[in-house]
Amino acid sequence: MLLYFYLAALIGLGFLIAGTTTTLFGVKDLAFPQLGISSYSYDSALRRDGQGNVISTDSERAAARQSAIEDRRRDGLDSVVNGLILAAVGTPTLVWHLRRARRVGVGPAAPAAPGGGDRSD
């Protein structure tokens, strides 16, 4: 029984770590969405000629970049929400099972000896 509580607590810890990490990456994407955007990530949506060369105007490129940044920001918010959900599930799982494991591990106290204890008169 004790092993179950520690394994469940370990799983809760895993959820908590995964949730915290996911939330931090999501916050990064919310705060700095342009860090993960490079020109090739939004160039595929631009107009091209017969040889495959981009023929879009600068305003079309700017609009495609802005759209990619907004998508990145939306994905960051999604990651924050997912991370918070994982942490919200993992934290009580970890705490409850760890407390139960400690209670079960201690076990009931040994009964006191009749007569009041250990006297050697």
PDB file of C-alpha atoms in Angstrom:
ATOM      1  CA  MET A   1       0.000   0.000   0.000  1.00  0.00           C
ATOM      2  CA  LEU A   2       2.850   2.354   0.823  1.00  0.00           C
ATOM      3  CA  LEU A   3       4.411   1.791  -2.597  1.00  0.00           C
ATOM      4  CA  TYR A   4       1.159   2.821  -4.291  1.00  0.00           C
ATOM      5  CA  PHE A   5       1.074   6.159  -2.479  1.00  0.00           C
ATOM      6  CA  TYR A   6       4.682   6.955  -3.357  1.00  0.00           C
ATOM      7  CA  LEU A   7       4.171   5.976  -7.013  1.00  0.00           C
ATOM      8  CA  ALA A   8       1.038   8.113  -7.230  1.00  0.00           C
ATOM      9  CA  ALA A   9       2.933  11.012  -5.618  1.00  0.00           C
ATOM     10  CA  LEU A  10       5.715  10.551  -8.169  1.00  0.00           C
ATOM     11  CA  ILE A  11       3.174  10.710 -10.983  1.00  0.00           C
ATOM     12  CA  GLY A  12       1.739  13.879  -9.437  1.00  0.00           C
ATOM     13  CA  LEU A  13       5.250  15.330  -9.326  1.00  0.00           C
ATOM     14  CA  GLY A  14       5.675  14.494 -13.015  1.00  0.00           C
ATOM     15  CA  PHE A  15       2.434  16.315 -13.831  1.00  0.00           C
ATOM     16  CA  LEU A  16       3.561  19.295 -11.765  1.00  0.00           C
ATOM     17  CA  ILE A  17       6.959  19.481 -13.489  1.00  0.00           C
ATOM     18  CA  ALA A  18       5.426  19.058 -16.962  1.00  0.00           C
ATOM     19  CA  GLY A  19       2.789  21.693 -16.188  1.00  0.00           C
ATOM     20  CA  THR A  20       5.329  24.184 -14.893  1.00  0.00           C
ATOM     21  CA  THR A  21       7.585  23.684 -17.909  1.00  0.00           C
ATOM     22  CA  THR A  22       4.701  23.958 -20.369  1.00  0.00           C
ATOM     23  CA  THR A  23       3.465  27.119 -18.665  1.00  0.00           C
ATOM     24  CA  LEU A  24       6.917  28.722 -18.782  1.00  0.00           C
ATOM     25  CA  PHE A  25       7.309  27.971 -22.500  1.00  0.00           C
ATOM     26  CA  GLY A  26       3.830  29.372 -23.094  1.00  0.00           C
ATOM     27  CA  VAL A  27       4.667  32.565 -21.207  1.00  0.00           C
ATOM     28  CA  LYS A  28       7.790  32.942 -23.338  1.00  0.00           C
ATOM     29  CA  ASP A  29       5.723  32.594 -26.516  1.00  0.00           C
ATOM     30  CA  LEU A  30       3.192  35.116 -25.208  1.00  0.00           C
ATOM     31  CA  ALA A  31       5.821  37.676 -24.241  1.00  0.00           C
ATOM     32  CA  PHE A  32       8.223  37.195 -27.161  1.00  0.00           C
ATOM     33  CA  PRO A  33       6.348  35.527 -30.042  1.00  0.00           C
ATOM     34  CA  GLN A  34       8.788  36.785 -32.656  1.00  0.00           C
ATOM     35  CA  LEU A  35      11.687  34.757 -31.181  1.00  0.00           C
ATOM     36  CA  GLY A  36      10.499  31.517 -32.753  1.00  0.00           C
ATOM     37  CA  ILE A  37       9.484  33.021 -36.096  1.00  0.00           C
ATOM     38  CA  SER A  38      11.838  32.944 -39.040  1.00  0.00           C
ATOM     39  CA  SER A  39      11.095  34.043 -42.588  1.00  0.00           C
ATOM     40  CA  TYR A  40      10.724  30.495 -43.912  1.00  0.00           C
ATOM     41  CA  SER A  41       7.915  29.803 -41.443  1.00  0.00           C
ATOM     42  CA  TYR A  42       5.583  32.254 -43.164  1.00  0.00           C
ATOM     43  CA  ASP A  43       7.103  32.444 -46.683  1.00  0.00           C
ATOM     44  CA  SER A  44       5.173  29.371 -47.804  1.00  0.00           C
ATOM     45  CA  ALA A  45       1.908  31.338 -47.794  1.00  0.00           C
ATOM     46  CA  LEU A  46       3.250  34.073 -50.076  1.00  0.00           C
ATOM     47  CA  ARG A  47       2.680  34.294 -53.855  1.00  0.00           C
ATOM     48  CA  ARG A  48       5.284  32.744 -56.121  1.00  0.00           C
ATOM     49  CA  ASP A  49       6.072  32.796 -59.820  1.00  0.00           C
ATOM     50  CA  GLY A  50       6.485  29.757 -62.088  1.00  0.00           C
ATOM     51  CA  GLN A  51      10.047  29.069 -60.859  1.00  0.00           C
ATOM     52  CA  GLY A  52       9.036  29.239 -57.206  1.00  0.00           C
ATOM     53  CA  ASN A  53      10.455  32.690 -56.473  1.00  0.00           C
ATOM     54  CA  VAL A  54       8.497  34.824 -54.012  1.00  0.00           C
ATOM     55  CA  ILE A  55       6.807  37.724 -55.819  1.00  0.00           C
ATOM     56  CA  SER A  56       4.792  39.114 -52.917  1.00  0.00           C
ATOM     57  CA  THR A  57       5.033  42.743 -51.947  1.00  0.00           C
ATOM     58  CA  ASP A  58       6.609  43.972 -48.750  1.00  0.00           C
ATOM     59  CA  SER A  59       3.180  44.684 -47.288  1.00  0.00           C
ATOM     60  CA  GLU A  60       2.097  41.081 -48.014  1.00  0.00           C
ATOM     61  CA  ARG A  61       5.258  39.822 -46.329  1.00  0.00           C
ATOM     62  CA  ALA A  62       4.638  42.057 -43.313  1.00  0.00           C
ATOM     63  CA  ALA A  63       1.034  40.844 -43.093  1.00  0.00           C
ATOM     64  CA  ALA A  64       2.178  37.193 -43.285  1.00  0.00           C
ATOM     65  CA  ARG A  65       4.785  37.823 -40.569  1.00  0.00           C
ATOM     66  CA  GLN A  66       2.205  39.541 -38.349  1.00  0.00           C
ATOM     67  CA  SER A  67      -0.182  36.628 -38.854  1.00  0.00           C
ATOM     68  CA  ALA A  68       2.572  34.174 -37.885  1.00  0.00           C
ATOM     69  CA  ILE A  69       3.331  36.214 -34.750  1.00  0.00           C
ATOM     70  CA  GLU A  70      -0.349  36.240 -33.779  1.00  0.00           C
ATOM     71  CA  ASP A  71      -0.534  32.469 -34.311  1.00  0.00           C
ATOM     72  CA  ARG A  72       2.540  32.025 -32.118  1.00  0.00           C
ATOM     73  CA  ARG A  73       1.006  34.224 -29.406  1.00  0.00           C
ATOM     74  CA  ARG A  74      -2.252  32.219 -29.540  1.00  0.00           C
ATOM     75  CA  ASP A  75      -0.270  28.970 -29.278  1.00  0.00           C
ATOM     76  CA  GLY A  76       1.576  30.446 -26.285  1.00  0.00           C
ATOM     77  CA  LEU A  77      -1.689  31.204 -24.528  1.00  0.00           C
ATOM     78  CA  ASP A  78      -2.852  27.661 -25.275  1.00  0.00           C
ATOM     79  CA  SER A  79       0.365  26.310 -23.730  1.00  0.00           C
ATOM     80  CA  VAL A  80      -0.107  28.446 -20.616  1.00  0.00           C
ATOM     81  CA  VAL A  81      -3.638  27.097 -20.129  1.00  0.00           C
ATOM     82  CA  ASN A  82      -2.526  23.493 -20.729  1.00  0.00           C
ATOM     83  CA  GLY A  83       0.384  23.890 -18.323  1.00  0.00           C
ATOM     84  CA  LEU A  84      -1.830  25.342 -15.617  1.00  0.00           C
ATOM     85  CA  ILE A  85      -4.252  22.444 -16.031  1.00  0.00           C
ATOM     86  CA  LEU A  86      -1.406  19.931 -15.670  1.00  0.00           C
ATOM     87  CA  ALA A  87      -0.098  21.725 -12.582  1.00  0.00           C
ATOM     88  CA  ALA A  88      -3.618  21.962 -11.138  1.00  0.00           C
ATOM     89  CA  VAL A  89      -3.997  18.190 -11.485  1.00  0.00           C
ATOM     90  CA  GLY A  90      -0.466  17.317 -10.384  1.00  0.00           C
ATOM     91  CA  THR A  91      -0.227  19.465  -7.259  1.00  0.00           C
ATOM     92  CA  PRO A  92      -3.125  17.983  -5.278  1.00  0.00           C
ATOM     93  CA  THR A  93      -2.229  14.487  -6.505  1.00  0.00           C
ATOM     94  CA  LEU A  94       1.322  14.923  -5.258  1.00  0.00           C
ATOM     95  CA  VAL A  95       0.369  16.503  -1.934  1.00  0.00           C
ATOM     96  CA  TRP A  96      -2.465  14.126  -1.027  1.00  0.00           C
ATOM     97  CA  HIS A  97      -0.612  10.921  -1.909  1.00  0.00           C
ATOM     98  CA  LEU A  98       2.602  12.058  -0.246  1.00  0.00           C
ATOM     99  CA  ARG A  99       0.748  12.896   2.977  1.00  0.00           C
ATOM    100  CA  ARG A 100      -1.036   9.534   2.885  1.00  0.00           C
ATOM    101  CA  ALA A 101       2.265   7.733   2.306  1.00  0.00           C
ATOM    102  CA  ARG A 102       3.805   9.441   5.312  1.00  0.00           C
ATOM    103  CA  ARG A 103       0.827   8.569   7.504  1.00  0.00           C
ATOM    104  CA  VAL A 104       0.809   4.939   6.393  1.00  0.00           C
ATOM    105  CA  GLY A 105       4.599   4.753   6.728  1.00  0.00           C
ATOM    106  CA  VAL A 106       4.508   5.857  10.349  1.00  0.00           C
ATOM    107  CA  GLY A 107       1.787   3.368  11.173  1.00  0.00           C
ATOM    108  CA  PRO A 108      -0.075   3.142  14.454  1.00  0.00           C
ATOM    109  CA  ALA A 109       1.882   3.836  17.601  1.00  0.00           C
ATOM    110  CA  ALA A 110       2.991   0.827  19.620  1.00  0.00           C
ATOM    111  CA  PRO A 111       0.695   0.193  22.577  1.00  0.00           C
ATOM    112  CA  ALA A 112       2.040   1.261  25.935  1.00  0.00           C
ATOM    113  CA  ALA A 113       3.061  -1.472  28.345  1.00  0.00           C
ATOM    114  CA  PRO A 114       0.545  -2.100  31.139  1.00  0.00           C
ATOM    115  CA  GLY A 115       1.523  -0.550  34.399  1.00  0.00           C
ATOM    116  CA  GLY A 116       2.646   2.830  33.119  1.00  0.00           C
ATOM    117  CA  GLY A 117       5.892   2.232  31.335  1.00  0.00           C
ATOM    118  CA  ASP A 118       9.431   1.094  31.833  1.00  0.00           C
ATOM    119  CA  ARG A 119      10.235   1.154  35.558  1.00  0.00           C
ATOM    120  CA  SER A 120      12.962  -0.919  36.996  1.00  0.00           C
ATOM    121  CA  ASP A 121      12.752  -0.528  40.779  1.00  0.00           C
TER     122      ASP A 121
END
